[in-house]
Coordinates of C-alpha atoms and ligand atoms in Angstrom, one line a residue:
M8 CA -0.2 -0.1 0.0
V9 CA 2.8 2.4 1.1
D10 CA 4.8 2.1 -1.9
K11 CA 2.5 1.8 -4.9
Q12 CA -0.5 3.9 -3.4
I13 CA 1.8 6.7 -1.6
V14 CA 5.2 7.3 -2.4
A15 CA 4.4 6.6 -5.9
R16 CA 2.1 9.5 -6.1
G17 CA 4.6 11.6 -4.5
V18 CA 4.2 11.5 -0.9
T19 CA 7.8 12.5 0.6
D20 CA 7.4 13.1 4.3
A21 CA 9.1 10.1 6.0
A22 CA 7.2 10.6 9.3
V23 CA 4.3 10.1 7.1
I24 CA 5.6 7.3 5.3
Q25 CA 6.7 5.7 8.9
A26 CA 3.3 6.4 10.2
M27 CA 0.8 4.9 7.3
S28 CA 3.1 2.1 7.4
S29 CA 3.1 1.5 11.0
V30 CA -0.7 1.6 11.8
P31 CA -2.3 -1.9 11.4
R32 CA -5.6 -0.1 8.6
H33 CA -7.0 -3.7 8.5
L34 CA -8.0 -3.8 12.8
F35 CA -10.0 -0.1 11.7
V36 CA -12.3 -1.9 9.3
S37 CA -15.0 -4.8 10.1
E38 CA -13.4 -8.2 10.0
A39 CA -15.3 -8.9 6.5
L40 CA -13.1 -6.1 5.1
A41 CA -10.1 -6.7 6.0
D42 CA -8.8 -8.4 3.0
S43 CA -9.8 -5.2 1.5
A44 CA -7.9 -2.7 4.2
Y45 CA -5.1 -1.7 2.3
E46 CA -6.7 -1.4 -1.5
D47 CA -6.9 2.0 -3.0
F48 CA -10.4 3.5 -2.0
P49 CA -12.6 4.4 1.0
L50 CA -14.4 1.4 2.7
P51 CA -17.6 1.8 4.5
I52 CA -17.2 1.1 8.6
G53 CA -21.2 1.7 9.4
E54 CA -23.7 4.2 10.0
G55 CA -23.4 5.4 6.3
Q56 CA -19.6 6.3 7.2
T57 CA -16.4 5.7 5.5
I58 CA -13.0 5.4 6.4
S59 CA -10.9 7.7 3.8
Q60 CA -8.6 6.5 1.1
P61 CA -5.1 5.7 2.4
Y62 CA -3.7 8.1 -0.6
M63 CA -6.2 10.8 0.8
V64 CA -5.1 10.5 4.3
S65 CA -1.5 10.9 3.9
E66 CA -1.8 13.8 1.4
M67 CA -4.0 15.2 4.4
T68 CA -1.3 14.6 7.1
Q69 CA 1.4 15.7 4.7
A70 CA 0.1 19.4 4.0
L71 CA -0.3 19.6 7.7
A72 CA 3.5 19.6 7.8
L73 CA 4.3 18.1 11.4
K74 CA 7.3 18.2 12.8
G75 CA 6.7 16.1 16.2
G76 CA 5.8 18.0 19.2
E77 CA 2.2 19.2 18.1
R78 CA -1.1 18.8 19.6
V79 CA -3.5 18.3 16.7
L80 CA -7.7 18.6 16.6
E81 CA -9.3 16.2 14.2
I82 CA -12.5 16.6 13.2
G83 CA -14.6 13.4 12.3
T84 CA -12.9 10.6 14.3
G85 CA -14.7 7.8 12.0
S86 CA -12.8 4.8 12.0
G87 CA -9.7 6.0 14.3
F88 CA -7.4 5.3 11.2
Q89 CA -6.3 9.0 10.5
A90 CA -6.3 9.7 14.3
A91 CA -3.7 6.8 14.7
V92 CA -1.7 8.0 11.8
L93 CA -1.4 11.8 13.6
A94 CA -0.9 9.7 17.1
H95 CA 2.4 8.0 15.6
I96 CA 3.7 11.8 14.6
V97 CA 2.3 14.1 17.2
F98 CA 2.5 14.6 20.7
R99 CA -1.0 14.5 21.3
V100 CA -4.3 14.1 19.2
Y101 CA -8.1 15.5 19.9
T102 CA -10.5 13.8 18.1
I103 CA -14.1 14.2 18.0
E104 CA -17.1 12.3 16.6
R105 CA -21.0 13.3 16.2
N106 CA -22.0 9.8 16.0
N107 CA -21.9 7.8 19.4
T108 CA -22.2 4.6 18.0
L109 CA -19.0 5.1 16.1
F110 CA -17.6 7.4 19.0
M111 CA -17.9 4.4 21.2
R112 CA -16.6 1.6 19.3
T113 CA -13.3 3.8 18.1
R114 CA -12.7 5.0 21.7
K115 CA -12.6 1.4 22.4
L116 CA -10.5 0.6 19.9
F117 CA -8.0 3.4 20.8
D118 CA -7.9 1.6 24.3
Q119 CA -7.0 -1.9 23.1
L120 CA -4.5 -0.7 20.6
H121 CA -2.7 1.4 23.7
Y122 CA -2.8 4.6 21.6
H123 CA -2.7 6.9 24.9
N124 CA -1.9 9.8 23.2
I125 CA -5.4 10.4 21.4
V126 CA -8.1 11.6 23.2
T127 CA -11.8 11.6 22.2
R128 CA -15.0 13.5 22.2
C129 CA -18.3 13.0 21.2
G130 CA -20.1 16.0 19.6
D131 CA -20.4 18.7 17.2
G132 CA -17.0 18.9 16.1
T133 CA -17.5 22.4 13.9
L134 CA -17.7 24.1 17.5
G135 CA -13.8 22.8 17.8
W136 CA -12.8 22.3 21.5
K137 CA -12.1 25.7 22.7
D138 CA -11.0 24.3 26.2
E139 CA -8.2 22.5 24.5
S140 CA -7.1 25.2 21.9
P141 CA -5.3 26.8 20.3
F142 CA -4.2 23.8 18.3
D143 CA -0.9 23.6 16.1
A144 CA -3.0 22.0 13.3
I145 CA -6.2 21.0 12.3
I146 CA -7.6 18.3 10.1
V147 CA -11.1 17.8 9.1
T148 CA -12.3 14.4 7.5
A149 CA -15.9 15.4 6.6
G150 CA -16.7 18.6 4.1
G151 CA -18.5 21.2 4.7
R152 CA -19.9 24.5 2.8
I153 CA -17.2 26.9 4.8
I154 CA -14.3 26.3 6.8
P155 CA -15.9 26.7 10.3
R156 CA -15.2 30.2 12.1
P157 CA -14.5 28.4 15.4
L158 CA -11.8 26.2 13.8
L159 CA -9.9 28.9 12.4
D160 CA -10.2 30.9 15.8
Q161 CA -8.8 28.0 17.3
L162 CA -5.9 27.5 15.4
A163 CA -2.7 28.6 16.7
P164 CA -0.3 31.2 15.0
G165 CA 1.7 29.7 12.7
G166 CA -0.7 26.7 12.3
R167 CA -2.0 24.9 9.5
L168 CA -5.7 23.6 8.7
I169 CA -6.7 21.0 6.3
M170 CA -10.6 20.7 5.4
P171 CA -12.6 19.9 2.2
V172 CA -15.0 22.6 1.5
G173 CA -17.6 22.6 -1.1
G174 CA -20.9 20.8 -2.5
L175 CA -22.4 17.7 -1.1
M176 CA -21.3 15.7 -4.1
S177 CA -17.7 17.1 -4.4
Q178 CA -15.1 19.3 -2.7
E179 CA -12.2 21.1 -3.2
L180 CA -9.4 20.1 -0.1
L181 CA -8.3 23.7 0.9
L182 CA -5.1 24.7 3.1
A183 CA -5.4 27.4 5.3
R184 CA -2.2 28.8 7.0
K185 CA -2.5 30.9 10.3
D186 CA 0.9 33.5 10.4
R187 CA 2.4 34.8 13.4
Q188 CA 0.2 37.9 12.9
G189 CA -2.6 35.8 13.0
V190 CA -3.8 36.4 9.1
V191 CA -5.5 33.3 6.8
S192 CA -4.1 32.5 3.6
I193 CA -5.4 29.6 1.9
D194 CA -4.4 27.4 -1.2
N195 CA -6.8 24.9 -2.7
L196 CA -4.9 21.1 -3.1
G197 CA -7.5 20.2 -5.8
G198 CA -10.7 18.3 -5.9
C199 CA -11.9 15.4 -3.6
R200 CA -15.1 13.8 -2.2
F201 CA -16.0 13.2 1.5
V202 CA -19.2 12.7 3.4
K203 CA -20.7 15.6 4.7
L204 CA -19.9 17.6 8.1
I205 CA -22.8 17.9 10.1
G206 CA -23.4 20.5 12.6
Q207 CA -23.9 24.2 13.6
H208 CA -20.9 25.4 10.9
G209 CA -21.8 22.7 8.6
W210 CA -24.2 21.1 6.9
K211 CA -28.1 20.3 8.3
A212 CA -28.4 16.4 9.4
Ligands
SAM316 N1 -11.1 10.3 9.8 C1 -12.0 9.1 9.8 C2 -11.1 8.0 9.5 O1 -9.8 8.0 9.7 O2 -11.7 6.7 9.3 C3 -12.6 9.2 8.5 C4 -14.0 10.0 8.8 S1 -15.3 10.1 7.7 C5 -15.0 10.4 6.3 C6 -16.2 11.4 8.2 C7 -16.4 11.3 9.7 O3 -17.1 12.7 10.2 C8 -17.8 10.7 10.0 O4 -17.9 9.5 11.0 C9 -18.8 11.6 10.6 O5 -20.0 10.9 11.2 C10 -18.1 12.7 11.0 N2 -18.4 13.9 11.2 C11 -19.6 14.4 10.3 N3 -19.7 15.7 10.9 C12 -18.9 15.6 12.3 C13 -19.0 16.7 13.2 N4 -20.0 18.1 13.1 N5 -18.3 16.8 14.3 C14 -17.9 15.7 14.2 N6 -17.6 14.5 13.3 C15 -18.3 14.7 12.2

């Protein structure tokens, strides 16, 4: 998976490659789908949600330009795979999932796999996690209409946020950078397709 889908497509960040090689992706999908866990596509994880394509996970992680000591906020825990990849790279991962069934299942999996630097919460991630802010990086793994204002406010100066933004059927992957003065600039990394971000600053359920 890592050689054919990730390195061959231009992912060069050694920490991302190492993390993608380390996380046992088959444990983050149902047993019935374990044989497909390392293939080049998203997979269903129940509750109408998906585990993202491995390449997308690595591209989004690389775009955050992580060095190792960061505190990162993820919106959309889902299967937990993205959070586990981040947990191999950074100091601490805070991850929020709105669906209680996925939240309970994934929290248990993090415990079983001893991911002690992942902190979980069930709720509306479009509001961020104010008490733990600011974050050095924020990753949103569901597609919204706009970048939620609370997430930009909770991004530390010098921080990066990546998120799919657009319509219900397709989005653009946007990378927001906040400079030391707090000014935000945005780059478009190209088209993508994610399930919808539901919440106060996202789509309606
Ligand atoms: N990062 C996940 C992984 O590695 O498996 C993939 C997540 S899936 C593409 C998107 C997830 O975002 C779903 O589990 C969905 O329930 C969740 N979600 C949607 N809106 C949300 C919100 N406002 N707050 C938190 N989670 C949300």
